[in-house]
Short mmCIF file of C-alpha atoms in Angstrom, two decimals:
data_model
loop_
_atom_site.label_atom_id
_atom_site.label_comp_id
_atom_site.label_asym_id
_atom_site.label_seq_id
_atom_site.Cartn_x
_atom_site.Cartn_y
_atom_site.Cartn_z
CA MET A 25 21.04 -9.70 19.35
CA THR A 26 22.29 -13.20 18.86
CA ASN A 27 21.22 -16.18 16.88
CA GLU A 28 21.40 -19.00 19.40
CA ASP A 29 20.92 -22.61 18.48
CA ASP A 30 17.43 -22.65 19.95
CA MET A 31 16.26 -19.98 17.51
CA PRO A 32 14.64 -21.74 14.58
CA ILE A 33 15.13 -18.88 12.13
CA ARG A 34 18.70 -18.94 10.83
CA SER A 35 17.89 -17.81 7.31
CA LEU A 36 15.03 -15.72 6.00
CA PHE A 37 13.49 -15.75 2.54
CA ILE A 38 12.15 -12.34 1.48
CA ALA A 39 9.09 -12.74 -0.74
CA ASN A 40 8.83 -9.10 -1.72
CA ARG A 41 10.82 -6.41 -3.47
CA GLY A 42 11.69 -2.72 -3.40
CA GLU A 43 12.31 -0.69 -0.29
CA ILE A 44 10.55 -3.08 2.10
CA ALA A 45 12.79 -5.95 0.96
CA VAL A 46 15.84 -3.81 1.73
CA ARG A 47 14.31 -2.92 5.11
CA ILE A 48 13.80 -6.61 5.96
CA ILE A 49 17.35 -7.49 4.85
CA ARG A 50 18.64 -4.84 7.28
CA ALA A 51 16.59 -6.31 10.13
CA ALA A 52 17.87 -9.82 9.32
CA ARG A 53 21.44 -8.56 9.32
CA ASP A 54 20.91 -6.92 12.73
CA MET A 55 19.68 -10.27 14.05
CA GLU A 56 22.49 -12.25 12.42
CA ILE A 57 20.02 -14.04 10.18
CA ARG A 58 21.03 -14.93 6.63
CA SER A 59 18.86 -13.11 4.06
CA ILE A 60 17.72 -14.74 0.81
CA GLN A 61 16.04 -12.38 -1.63
CA ALA A 62 13.38 -13.54 -4.10
CA TYR A 63 13.51 -11.64 -7.38
CA SER A 64 11.80 -11.47 -10.75
CA GLU A 65 13.66 -11.11 -14.03
CA ALA A 66 13.02 -7.35 -13.83
CA ASP A 67 14.69 -7.07 -10.42
CA ALA A 68 17.95 -8.97 -11.04
CA ASP A 69 19.94 -5.75 -10.47
CA SER A 70 17.81 -4.42 -7.62
CA LEU A 71 19.26 -3.04 -4.41
CA ALA A 72 17.55 -5.85 -2.49
CA VAL A 73 19.32 -8.50 -4.58
CA ARG A 74 22.63 -6.67 -4.15
CA SER A 75 22.13 -6.29 -0.40
CA ALA A 76 20.98 -9.81 0.50
CA ASP A 77 23.32 -12.68 1.37
CA ALA A 78 21.81 -14.74 -1.47
CA SER A 79 19.06 -14.40 -4.06
CA VAL A 80 16.77 -16.70 -6.02
CA LEU A 81 14.97 -16.04 -9.30
CA ILE A 82 11.24 -16.73 -8.89
CA GLY A 83 9.85 -15.86 -12.30
CA LYS A 84 9.26 -13.41 -15.09
CA ALA A 85 8.69 -9.70 -14.61
CA PRO A 86 4.89 -9.54 -14.26
CA ALA A 87 3.93 -9.90 -10.59
CA SER A 88 1.47 -12.68 -11.43
CA ALA A 89 4.42 -14.76 -12.64
CA SER A 90 6.71 -13.92 -9.72
CA TYR A 91 5.82 -12.04 -6.53
CA LEU A 92 2.21 -13.27 -6.65
CA ASN A 93 3.08 -16.85 -7.62
CA ILE A 94 2.64 -18.85 -4.41
CA GLU A 95 3.93 -22.13 -5.85
CA SER A 96 7.05 -20.56 -7.32
CA ILE A 97 7.85 -18.65 -4.13
CA VAL A 98 7.36 -21.60 -1.79
CA SER A 99 9.45 -23.93 -3.94
CA ALA A 100 12.21 -21.30 -4.26
CA ALA A 101 12.17 -20.78 -0.49
CA LEU A 102 12.49 -24.53 0.08
CA ARG A 103 15.30 -24.87 -2.47
CA SER A 104 17.16 -21.96 -0.87
CA GLY A 105 17.26 -23.73 2.49
CA ALA A 106 15.45 -20.87 4.25
CA ASP A 107 13.74 -21.43 7.61
CA ALA A 108 11.22 -18.63 7.29
CA VAL A 109 9.45 -16.39 4.77
CA HIS A 110 8.77 -12.67 5.21
CA PRO A 111 5.94 -11.42 2.96
CA GLY A 112 6.54 -7.66 3.40
CA TYR A 113 3.46 -5.61 2.42
CA GLY A 114 1.28 -5.81 -0.69
CA PHE A 115 1.62 -8.84 -3.01
CA LEU A 116 0.85 -11.94 -0.89
CA ALA A 117 1.22 -10.31 2.54
CA GLU A 118 -2.49 -10.58 3.34
CA ASN A 119 -3.19 -13.81 1.50
CA GLY A 120 -4.14 -16.49 4.04
CA ASP A 121 -3.53 -19.24 1.48
CA PHE A 122 0.06 -18.08 1.07
CA ALA A 123 0.63 -18.18 4.83
CA ASP A 124 -0.85 -21.70 4.87
CA ALA A 125 1.29 -22.81 1.90
CA VAL A 126 4.45 -21.56 3.62
CA GLU A 127 3.62 -23.40 6.85
CA SER A 128 2.53 -26.58 5.01
CA ALA A 129 5.98 -26.59 3.39
CA GLY A 130 7.48 -26.70 6.88
CA LEU A 131 8.63 -23.08 6.85
CA ILE A 132 7.81 -20.30 9.31
CA PHE A 133 5.58 -17.51 8.03
CA ILE A 134 6.48 -14.10 9.48
CA GLY A 135 2.98 -12.92 10.31
CA PRO A 136 -0.35 -14.16 11.59
CA LYS A 137 -1.81 -17.59 10.91
CA GLY A 138 -3.56 -18.00 7.56
CA SER A 139 -6.88 -18.40 9.35
CA THR A 140 -6.36 -15.07 11.20
CA ILE A 141 -5.52 -13.30 7.94
CA ARG A 142 -8.68 -14.65 6.29
CA HIS A 143 -10.82 -13.94 9.35
CA LEU A 144 -9.74 -10.31 9.86
CA GLY A 145 -9.39 -9.68 6.11
CA ASP A 146 -13.17 -9.93 5.88
CA LYS A 147 -14.10 -6.39 6.84
CA VAL A 148 -17.50 -7.48 8.07
CA VAL A 149 -15.94 -9.93 10.54
CA ALA A 150 -13.38 -7.32 11.65
CA ARG A 151 -16.16 -4.81 12.36
CA THR A 152 -17.92 -7.34 14.56
CA VAL A 153 -14.74 -8.03 16.57
CA ALA A 154 -14.23 -4.27 16.95
CA GLU A 155 -17.73 -3.80 18.33
CA GLU A 156 -17.12 -6.62 20.81
CA VAL A 157 -14.13 -4.77 22.32
CA GLY A 158 -16.04 -1.48 22.49
CA LEU A 159 -14.70 0.19 19.36
CA PRO A 160 -17.42 2.06 17.50
CA THR A 161 -17.67 1.37 13.77
CA VAL A 162 -18.91 3.72 11.08
CA PRO A 163 -22.73 3.49 11.03
CA GLY A 164 -23.68 1.01 8.34
CA SER A 165 -24.98 -2.43 7.48
CA GLN A 166 -24.68 -5.19 10.05
CA GLY A 167 -22.74 -7.46 7.80
CA ARG A 168 -22.97 -8.10 4.09
CA ILE A 169 -25.85 -6.98 1.95
CA GLU A 170 -26.91 -9.27 -0.84
CA ASN A 171 -28.65 -6.74 -3.12
CA ALA A 172 -29.86 -3.16 -3.35
CA ASP A 173 -33.28 -4.03 -1.90
CA ALA A 174 -31.78 -5.65 1.18
CA ALA A 175 -29.97 -2.37 1.91
CA LYS A 176 -33.15 -0.28 2.10
CA PRO A 177 -33.68 -0.49 5.89
CA VAL A 178 -30.06 0.42 6.72
CA LEU A 179 -30.06 3.27 4.17
CA LYS A 180 -33.19 4.64 5.77
CA GLU A 181 -31.50 4.50 9.16
CA ILE A 182 -28.12 6.07 8.27
CA GLY A 183 -29.10 8.36 5.38
CA PHE A 184 -26.90 9.53 2.49
CA PRO A 185 -24.16 9.90 1.36
CA VAL A 186 -22.92 6.34 1.84
CA LEU A 187 -19.83 4.42 0.86
CA ILE A 188 -20.43 1.09 -0.86
CA LYS A 189 -17.45 -1.11 -0.07
CA ALA A 190 -16.17 -4.56 -0.94
CA ALA A 191 -16.25 -6.94 2.05
CA ALA A 192 -12.93 -8.39 0.88
CA GLY A 193 -11.60 -5.03 -0.28
CA GLY A 194 -8.39 -3.05 -0.14
CA GLY A 195 -6.55 -0.38 -2.07
CA GLY A 196 -9.70 1.58 -2.75
CA ARG A 197 -11.06 -0.98 -5.19
CA GLY A 198 -14.76 -1.79 -5.29
CA ILE A 199 -15.60 1.48 -3.50
CA ARG A 200 -18.42 3.77 -4.65
CA ILE A 201 -19.98 6.86 -3.10
CA ALA A 202 -23.76 7.16 -3.45
CA SER A 203 -25.51 10.44 -2.62
CA ASN A 204 -29.06 9.18 -3.06
CA GLN A 205 -31.19 6.06 -3.62
CA ASP A 206 -30.94 6.23 -7.42
CA GLU A 207 -27.16 6.40 -7.31
CA PHE A 208 -27.14 3.57 -4.81
CA GLU A 209 -29.17 1.28 -7.06
CA ASN A 210 -26.86 2.17 -9.92
CA PHE A 211 -23.55 1.80 -8.08
CA ALA A 212 -24.18 -1.20 -5.81
CA PRO A 213 -24.07 -3.76 -8.65
CA GLN A 214 -20.96 -2.05 -10.09
CA ALA A 215 -19.17 -2.18 -6.75
CA SER A 216 -20.12 -5.83 -6.37
CA ALA A 217 -18.87 -6.69 -9.87
CA GLU A 218 -15.60 -4.83 -9.30
CA ALA A 219 -15.15 -6.57 -5.96
CA ARG A 220 -15.77 -9.97 -7.57
CA ALA A 221 -13.22 -9.20 -10.31
CA ALA A 222 -10.57 -7.90 -7.93
CA PHE A 223 -10.99 -10.19 -4.92
CA GLY A 224 -13.10 -13.12 -6.16
CA ASP A 225 -15.80 -12.13 -3.68
CA GLY A 226 -18.69 -9.88 -4.69
CA GLY A 227 -19.83 -9.28 -1.11
CA ILE A 228 -20.46 -5.62 -0.29
CA TYR A 229 -21.54 -3.53 2.69
CA VAL A 230 -22.52 0.10 3.16
CA GLU A 231 -21.48 2.72 5.69
CA THR A 232 -21.92 6.46 6.23
CA TYR A 233 -19.52 8.50 4.11
CA LEU A 234 -17.53 10.80 6.39
CA ARG A 235 -16.03 13.24 3.95
CA ARG A 236 -14.07 15.44 6.31
CA ALA A 237 -12.73 12.78 8.65
CA ARG A 238 -9.09 12.07 9.40
CA HIS A 239 -7.45 8.71 8.84
CA VAL A 240 -5.97 7.62 12.17
CA GLU A 241 -4.45 4.21 12.84
CA VAL A 242 -2.98 2.30 15.77
CA GLN A 243 0.04 0.01 15.55
CA ILE A 244 -0.16 -3.21 17.53
CA VAL A 245 2.21 -6.14 18.10
CA GLY A 246 1.11 -9.49 19.49
CA ASP A 247 2.77 -12.83 20.21
CA GLY A 248 -0.44 -14.87 19.98
CA THR A 249 -1.23 -14.41 23.67
CA LYS A 250 -0.20 -10.96 24.75
CA ALA A 251 -0.43 -7.77 22.69
CA VAL A 252 0.77 -4.19 23.08
CA HIS A 253 0.04 -1.03 21.12
CA LEU A 254 2.68 1.36 19.80
CA PHE A 255 0.46 4.40 19.63
CA ASP A 256 -1.08 6.09 16.64
CA ARG A 257 -0.39 7.59 13.24
CA GLU A 258 -2.26 10.08 11.09
CA CYS A 259 -2.42 9.26 7.38
CA SER A 260 -5.05 11.68 6.11
CA LEU A 261 -3.02 12.97 3.19
CA GLN A 262 -4.03 10.60 0.42
CA ARG A 263 -4.26 10.90 -3.31
CA ARG A 264 -7.08 8.74 -4.67
CA ARG A 265 -7.11 6.72 -1.43
CA GLN A 266 -3.37 6.09 -1.60
CA LYS A 267 -1.49 7.45 1.40
CA ILE A 268 1.31 9.82 0.48
CA TRP A 269 2.33 11.47 3.79
CA GLU A 270 2.09 9.94 7.25
CA GLU A 271 2.77 11.22 10.75
CA ALA A 272 3.20 9.83 14.25
CA PRO A 273 1.54 10.57 16.53
CA ALA A 274 -1.84 11.84 15.24
CA GLU A 275 -1.56 15.22 16.90
CA ALA A 276 -5.18 16.19 16.24
CA VAL A 277 -6.46 13.38 18.44
CA PRO A 278 -6.87 14.45 22.10
CA ASP A 279 -4.95 12.34 24.65
CA SER A 280 -8.09 10.91 26.25
CA ILE A 281 -9.32 9.62 22.89
CA ARG A 282 -5.85 8.37 21.95
CA ASP A 283 -5.71 6.39 25.20
CA HIS A 284 -9.07 4.78 24.53
CA LEU A 285 -8.26 3.95 20.90
CA CYS A 286 -4.85 2.50 21.66
CA ARG A 287 -6.08 0.41 24.57
CA SER A 288 -9.04 -0.88 22.56
CA ALA A 289 -6.77 -1.72 19.64
CA ARG A 290 -4.57 -3.74 22.00
CA ASP A 291 -7.70 -5.49 23.38
CA PHE A 292 -8.79 -6.24 19.81
CA ALA A 293 -5.43 -7.86 19.01
CA GLN A 294 -5.42 -9.83 22.25
CA SER A 295 -9.01 -11.01 21.81
CA VAL A 296 -8.17 -12.66 18.47
CA GLY A 297 -4.85 -14.06 19.70
CA TYR A 298 -3.02 -11.95 17.16
CA ARG A 299 0.54 -12.98 16.26
CA GLY A 300 2.75 -10.45 14.49
CA VAL A 301 2.59 -6.74 13.72
CA GLY A 302 -0.70 -5.22 12.62
CA THR A 303 -2.59 -1.98 12.26
CA LEU A 304 -6.14 -0.98 13.14
CA GLU A 305 -7.43 1.81 10.93
CA PHE A 306 -9.97 4.40 12.07
CA LEU A 307 -11.73 7.48 10.86
CA TYR A 308 -11.65 10.38 13.30
CA ASP A 309 -14.09 13.26 13.05
CA SER A 310 -12.45 16.33 14.65
CA ASP A 311 -15.76 18.22 14.83
CA THR A 312 -17.60 15.60 16.89
CA GLN A 313 -14.43 14.02 18.37
CA LYS A 314 -15.81 10.65 17.35
CA CYS A 315 -13.69 7.76 16.18
CA TYR A 316 -14.82 4.83 14.05
CA PHE A 317 -13.05 1.53 13.37
CA LEU A 318 -12.54 0.81 9.65
CA GLU A 319 -10.44 -2.33 9.24
CA MET A 320 -7.34 -4.17 10.34
CA ASN A 321 -4.22 -4.72 8.22
CA THR A 322 -2.52 -7.97 9.20
CA ARG A 323 1.02 -7.07 8.07
CA ILE A 324 3.79 -4.50 8.33
CA GLN A 325 2.65 -1.13 6.93
CA VAL A 326 4.52 1.10 4.49
CA GLU A 327 4.45 3.85 7.11
CA HIS A 328 5.86 1.75 10.00
CA PRO A 329 9.05 3.88 10.23
CA VAL A 330 7.24 6.87 11.77
CA THR A 331 6.16 4.62 14.65
CA GLU A 332 9.70 3.26 14.97
CA CYS A 333 10.98 6.85 15.20
CA VAL A 334 8.63 7.93 18.00
CA THR A 335 8.75 4.69 20.04
CA GLY A 336 12.27 3.40 19.39
CA VAL A 337 10.89 -0.08 18.65
CA ASP A 338 12.13 -1.94 15.56
CA LEU A 339 8.89 -3.42 14.22
CA VAL A 340 10.48 -5.68 11.62
CA CYS A 341 12.83 -7.22 14.22
CA GLU A 342 9.86 -7.67 16.56
CA SER A 343 7.91 -9.51 13.86
CA ILE A 344 10.84 -11.90 13.29
CA LYS A 345 11.32 -12.52 17.03
CA ILE A 346 7.64 -13.35 17.43
CA ALA A 347 7.78 -15.76 14.49
CA ASN A 348 10.79 -17.29 16.22
CA GLY A 349 8.44 -18.23 19.04
CA GLU A 350 9.82 -15.74 21.51
CA PRO A 351 7.30 -14.22 23.91
CA LEU A 352 6.80 -10.50 23.43
CA ASN A 353 9.22 -8.74 25.75
CA LEU A 354 7.78 -5.29 25.17
CA GLN A 355 5.89 -4.03 28.22
CA GLN A 356 3.05 -1.61 27.55
CA ASP A 357 4.09 0.78 30.32
CA GLU A 358 7.64 0.92 28.95
CA ILE A 359 6.53 2.09 25.50
CA ALA A 360 6.49 5.87 25.36
CA LEU A 361 5.95 8.46 22.66
CA ARG A 362 8.88 10.74 22.02
CA GLY A 363 8.78 13.64 19.55
CA HIS A 364 7.09 13.68 16.16
CA ALA A 365 7.88 11.93 12.87
CA ILE A 366 6.69 12.52 9.31
CA GLU A 367 7.13 10.22 6.31
CA CYS A 368 6.95 11.44 2.70
CA ARG A 369 6.39 8.76 0.10
CA ILE A 370 8.66 9.30 -2.88
CA ASN A 371 6.94 7.76 -5.90
CA ALA A 372 8.23 7.54 -9.47
CA GLU A 373 5.39 9.74 -10.72
CA ASP A 374 5.23 13.15 -12.33
CA PRO A 375 3.16 15.44 -10.07
CA THR A 376 3.13 18.10 -12.80
CA ASN A 377 1.54 15.69 -15.29
CA GLY A 378 -1.36 14.01 -13.53
CA PHE A 379 0.96 11.76 -11.51
CA MET A 380 1.85 9.80 -14.63
CA PRO A 381 4.17 6.92 -13.66
CA ASP A 382 7.76 7.57 -14.67
CA PRO A 383 9.84 4.40 -14.41
CA GLY A 384 13.39 4.58 -15.74
CA THR A 385 17.02 4.89 -14.72
CA VAL A 386 18.14 6.94 -11.73
CA THR A 387 21.11 8.94 -12.98
CA GLU A 388 21.83 10.94 -9.84
CA LEU A 389 21.17 10.30 -6.18
CA THR A 390 21.90 12.42 -3.14
CA ILE A 391 20.48 11.12 0.11
CA PRO A 392 20.22 13.58 3.00
CA ASP A 393 21.73 12.63 6.33
CA GLY A 394 21.82 13.84 9.90
CA PRO A 395 20.11 13.33 13.27
CA GLY A 396 16.49 12.24 12.98
CA ILE A 397 16.68 11.62 9.23
CA ARG A 398 15.99 8.27 7.60
CA PHE A 399 15.60 7.32 3.95
CA ASP A 400 14.23 3.83 3.28
CA SER A 401 14.59 3.14 -0.42
CA MET A 402 15.35 0.78 -3.26
CA LEU A 403 17.65 3.30 -4.96
CA TYR A 404 21.32 3.41 -5.86
CA PRO A 405 22.94 5.62 -8.52
CA GLY A 406 22.36 3.99 -11.90
CA CYS A 407 19.56 1.69 -10.73
CA THR A 408 16.57 1.10 -12.97
CA ILE A 409 12.99 1.37 -11.74
CA PRO A 410 10.99 -1.23 -13.66
CA PRO A 411 7.48 -0.38 -14.93
CA PHE A 412 5.89 -3.58 -13.59
CA TYR A 413 5.35 -2.77 -9.94
CA ASP A 414 4.22 -0.10 -7.50
CA SER A 415 5.60 3.40 -8.02
CA LEU A 416 6.91 3.73 -4.43
CA ILE A 417 10.69 4.00 -4.64
CA GLY A 418 11.59 5.53 -1.30
CA LYS A 419 10.36 7.03 1.93
CA LEU A 420 11.89 10.08 3.53
CA ILE A 421 11.29 10.02 7.29
CA VAL A 422 12.15 12.96 9.50
CA TRP A 423 11.98 13.09 13.29
CA ASP A 424 12.29 15.96 15.75
CA GLN A 425 11.10 16.99 19.19
CA SER A 426 7.82 18.56 18.04
CA ARG A 427 5.62 18.60 14.95
CA SER A 428 6.64 22.17 14.10
CA ALA A 429 10.35 21.33 14.44
CA THR A 430 9.84 18.23 12.28
CA LEU A 431 8.09 20.24 9.56
CA LYS A 432 10.90 22.80 9.56
CA LYS A 433 13.54 20.07 9.29
CA LEU A 434 11.55 18.25 6.61
CA LYS A 435 11.50 21.35 4.43
CA ASP A 436 15.30 21.61 4.47
CA ILE A 437 15.84 17.89 4.05
CA LEU A 438 13.50 17.63 1.04
CA GLY A 439 15.72 20.23 -0.60
CA GLU A 440 18.78 18.05 0.01
CA LEU A 441 17.21 14.92 -1.48
CA LYS A 442 18.14 14.68 -5.15
CA ILE A 443 16.91 11.96 -7.48
CA GLY A 444 17.87 12.56 -11.10
CA GLY A 445 16.74 10.84 -14.28
CA ILE A 446 13.14 10.21 -13.29
CA LYS A 447 10.25 12.37 -12.11
CA THR A 448 9.22 11.91 -8.47
CA THR A 449 6.66 13.18 -5.97
CA LYS A 450 9.34 15.22 -4.16
CA PRO A 451 8.00 18.57 -5.53
CA LEU A 452 4.54 17.68 -4.20
CA HIS A 453 5.99 17.22 -0.72
CA GLN A 454 7.93 20.46 -1.02
CA ALA A 455 4.65 22.26 -1.71
CA LEU A 456 2.78 20.42 1.05
CA VAL A 457 5.39 21.15 3.71
CA GLU A 458 4.85 24.88 3.16
CA ASP A 459 1.06 24.75 2.98
CA GLU A 460 -0.65 26.75 5.76
CA ASP A 461 -3.34 24.15 6.40
CA ILE A 462 -0.82 21.36 6.68
CA ILE A 463 1.39 23.40 8.98
CA ALA A 464 -1.71 24.04 11.09
CA GLY A 465 -2.58 20.32 10.97
CA ASN A 466 -5.91 20.89 9.22
CA MET A 467 -6.10 17.70 7.19
CA HIS A 468 -8.81 15.23 6.25
CA THR A 469 -8.95 12.30 3.84
CA GLY A 470 -10.37 14.45 1.03
CA PHE A 471 -7.84 17.26 1.58
CA LEU A 472 -5.20 16.31 -0.98
CA ASP A 473 -7.58 15.49 -3.84
CA GLU A 474 -9.28 18.88 -3.31
CA TRP A 475 -5.92 20.64 -2.97
CA LEU A 476 -4.63 19.11 -6.21
CA ASP A 477 -7.73 20.22 -8.11
CA LEU A 478 -7.10 23.89 -7.26
CA MET B 260 6.36 6.16 -48.08
CA PRO B 261 7.00 5.40 -44.39
CA ARG B 262 4.49 3.13 -42.79
CA GLN B 263 2.08 4.72 -40.34
CA GLN B 264 2.36 3.31 -36.84
CA ILE B 265 0.79 3.68 -33.41
CA VAL B 266 3.44 3.81 -30.70
CA SER B 267 3.27 3.13 -26.97
CA PRO B 268 3.11 6.34 -24.92
CA LEU B 269 4.59 4.60 -21.87
CA PRO B 270 6.80 1.68 -20.89
CA GLY B 271 5.01 -1.30 -19.38
CA THR B 272 2.95 -4.35 -20.29
CA PHE B 273 0.74 -4.26 -23.38
CA TYR B 274 -2.76 -5.75 -23.47
CA ARG B 275 -4.96 -6.11 -26.51
CA ARG B 276 -8.21 -6.44 -24.56
CA PRO B 277 -9.86 -4.36 -21.80
CA SER B 278 -9.95 -7.40 -19.47
CA PRO B 279 -9.10 -11.08 -19.88
CA ASP B 280 -12.73 -12.12 -20.46
CA GLN B 281 -13.48 -9.47 -23.09
CA PRO B 282 -12.73 -9.43 -26.83
CA PRO B 283 -9.72 -7.50 -28.18
CA TYR B 284 -10.17 -3.77 -28.85
CA LYS B 285 -9.26 -4.30 -32.50
CA GLU B 286 -8.49 -7.18 -34.85
CA GLU B 287 -6.11 -6.95 -37.77
CA GLY B 288 -8.10 -5.62 -40.72
CA ASP B 289 -10.48 -3.54 -38.55
CA SER B 290 -10.86 0.10 -39.44
CA VAL B 291 -9.60 2.62 -36.90
CA GLU B 292 -10.57 6.25 -36.32
CA VAL B 293 -8.65 8.98 -34.51
CA GLY B 294 -9.22 8.46 -30.77
CA ASP B 295 -10.06 4.76 -31.02
CA THR B 296 -8.49 2.62 -28.32
CA VAL B 297 -6.20 -0.08 -29.73
CA GLY B 298 -4.82 -1.49 -26.49
CA LEU B 299 -3.86 -0.92 -22.86
CA VAL B 300 -0.47 -0.34 -21.31
CA GLU B 301 -0.10 -1.28 -17.66
CA VAL B 302 2.56 0.74 -15.92
CA MET B 303 3.12 0.68 -12.16
CA LYS B 304 -0.26 -0.91 -11.51
CA LEU B 305 -2.15 1.70 -13.56
CA PHE B 306 -3.73 1.14 -16.94
CA TYR B 307 -3.51 3.65 -19.76
CA GLU B 308 -5.50 3.32 -22.98
CA VAL B 309 -3.47 3.56 -26.17
CA LYS B 310 -5.45 5.64 -28.63
CA SER B 311 -4.87 6.01 -32.32
CA ASP B 312 -3.84 9.48 -33.51
CA GLN B 313 -4.61 8.50 -37.12
CA SER B 314 -7.42 6.86 -39.04
CA GLY B 315 -7.00 3.87 -41.33
CA THR B 316 -6.95 0.11 -41.01
CA ILE B 317 -5.18 -2.08 -38.46
CA GLY B 318 -2.50 -3.72 -40.63
CA LYS B 319 -0.64 -5.72 -38.03
CA TYR B 320 -0.10 -5.81 -34.26
CA LEU B 321 3.67 -5.67 -33.79
CA VAL B 322 3.58 -6.86 -30.18
CA GLY B 323 1.64 -9.65 -28.54
CA ASN B 324 -0.81 -9.53 -25.68
CA GLU B 325 1.07 -9.17 -22.34
CA ASP B 326 4.36 -8.33 -24.10
CA THR B 327 6.67 -5.85 -22.40
CA VAL B 328 6.92 -2.57 -24.32
CA THR B 329 9.07 0.54 -24.06
CA ALA B 330 7.95 4.15 -24.45
CA GLY B 331 7.84 5.02 -28.14
CA GLN B 332 7.86 1.38 -29.29
CA PRO B 333 5.63 0.80 -32.35
CA LEU B 334 2.60 -1.28 -31.40
CA VAL B 335 0.53 -1.31 -34.56
CA ASP B 336 1.22 -0.96 -38.28
CA LEU B 337 -1.62 0.90 -39.98
CA GLY B 338 -2.67 0.06 -43.52
CA GLU B 339 -4.72 2.23 -45.86
#
C-alpha cells in the first residue's frame, strides 16, 4: 500500500489507548501513515506511546479528563498536525458529537457520520431499520415506552419474562429482567433512572427475554454507498454481559440462516448509507432456529480479529481507506470463509477471587507464536497496567482449519502464554477450552454466569 | 498508641460519595460502625465500597474526593 499525494490521510491521531491503539498504529504503519498517539498521564509509558511515531498528552489519568474529553482531544489532534482521528472502541467511539467535533475542526473522522452514529445508536430507530430490511427483531414494544402503564398492552401480547432496556443503552447498563407485572412496575422506573444517569436519556423499551439464546453478530463494511458483509461471529460466552470468548464463524448457525442474516445485514448497512466498519448483533435461538436483530455497533469491535483471521481482510486498514474517500474495493463474491478462529480476552482480573480487577506491573511476559496465532495486546515486560481503565490487556486469537483443530491448538497455546506479576483471566480460558459443552459448541448467553456459579 | 486507620483495599480512584449528586458517606466527626461504608474505590470501571473494619469516629479523611489511591493506602484516620 502506498500513500500517494491524493490520499488526504498522511497522519493519524489515535484517540484511544491499550491494545486497540497498538492495533491501529500497526495498520497506520502498514499504510505508511504517520501515527500520533493520544495519552493520559497514566499512559505515558504505554506500549501505544512507545510504538507510535509521535504522542501527545491529552489530560490527567481519569478518562473523563482525557480519553472522554472531546475538547482536549480535538485540540491535541489539531496541534499535532494530524489529518484524521481514529476513535477505536469504547470511550468516544460511538459519540456522534465527537465525530461532529472532529469534522468541524477540519479533520477526518474514521467512522460513520455523527448523524449516523446518533441515528443507529438509538436502539428503537435501529430496530425499525432492521424490520424494514426484513430482519426480525425480538418481540417487544414498538418504540419507546413512557411509563409502566403504557407498556401494559405489549406485555399482554409478549408475556413474561421481559428485558427492560435503555433506548440509548450499551454495556449492559439500564437493563432489568422482569418475570411478572409486579417486578415490571418495580424495575421499569429503576431502569429508566439508570439509563438517564448513564446516557442522559431515560427512554426505555421492553422485549422478550430469551434466556437460552446465542449471541451472533455480522460484520459489515460500507463506503457510504456500497456495503459488504464479512460473515458472522458467535459471542455467547459472556460474564455479566461482557464478552470474554468469541468465535468466527458462528458454527451453530445453519448455512441457510447465515446467508439470510449476512445478506440482510449488508442490506441494512446499504440502506442507511453506512460508512465504515460496523456490526449487527443478533440473538439466535437454536431450538426454534429463529434469529432476532438486537442492535448495531457503529465502530470496530474488540473481537474483529477473528473475522480478519477467517476472511483475510484487514478491517482497520479498510476503515482508514474508506475514510480516505476510496470506494470499497472488496467484492462480496470474493469474500470467503476459511477455517475457524477463537479469541480469548485476557483481562487483568482474578478469576479465583470474583474477577476482582488486578492492575499492576507485568514482571514476566511470554507470548506464544506460530502459524495461526495472534496476540493483540498492550503488554511489554515491565509495563504497568493502570487502574483507571478497562481490564482488557490482551487478546489471544487462534486460527486453524476447523473448530476442533482450533480448540486443540488453543489449549496448547494458552499454556505457552505467560503473564507474570498480575492475575489474569487465562486460567478461566484454560478451563473453558476443556469444557465438554464448549467443545460440543453448546453455548448460550447465560452459559458462563451459570457455569461460574457451579 | 498507633492511630487506627481505614485503608484502601484496591488501587484506583477514591470517592467520598455514592454518586456526584448525593451527600458523602461520612463527614469528619461522624461515628462509624464495623461494616459502614466510608467511600468508594473505582478500579477498572468497577466500584468497590470501602467498609470500616472498626468502630469509632471519623477523625480525618486523608485523601480527597477523586484522588488516586494505592492498595493499602490509609484513607481515614479514626478517632475515639
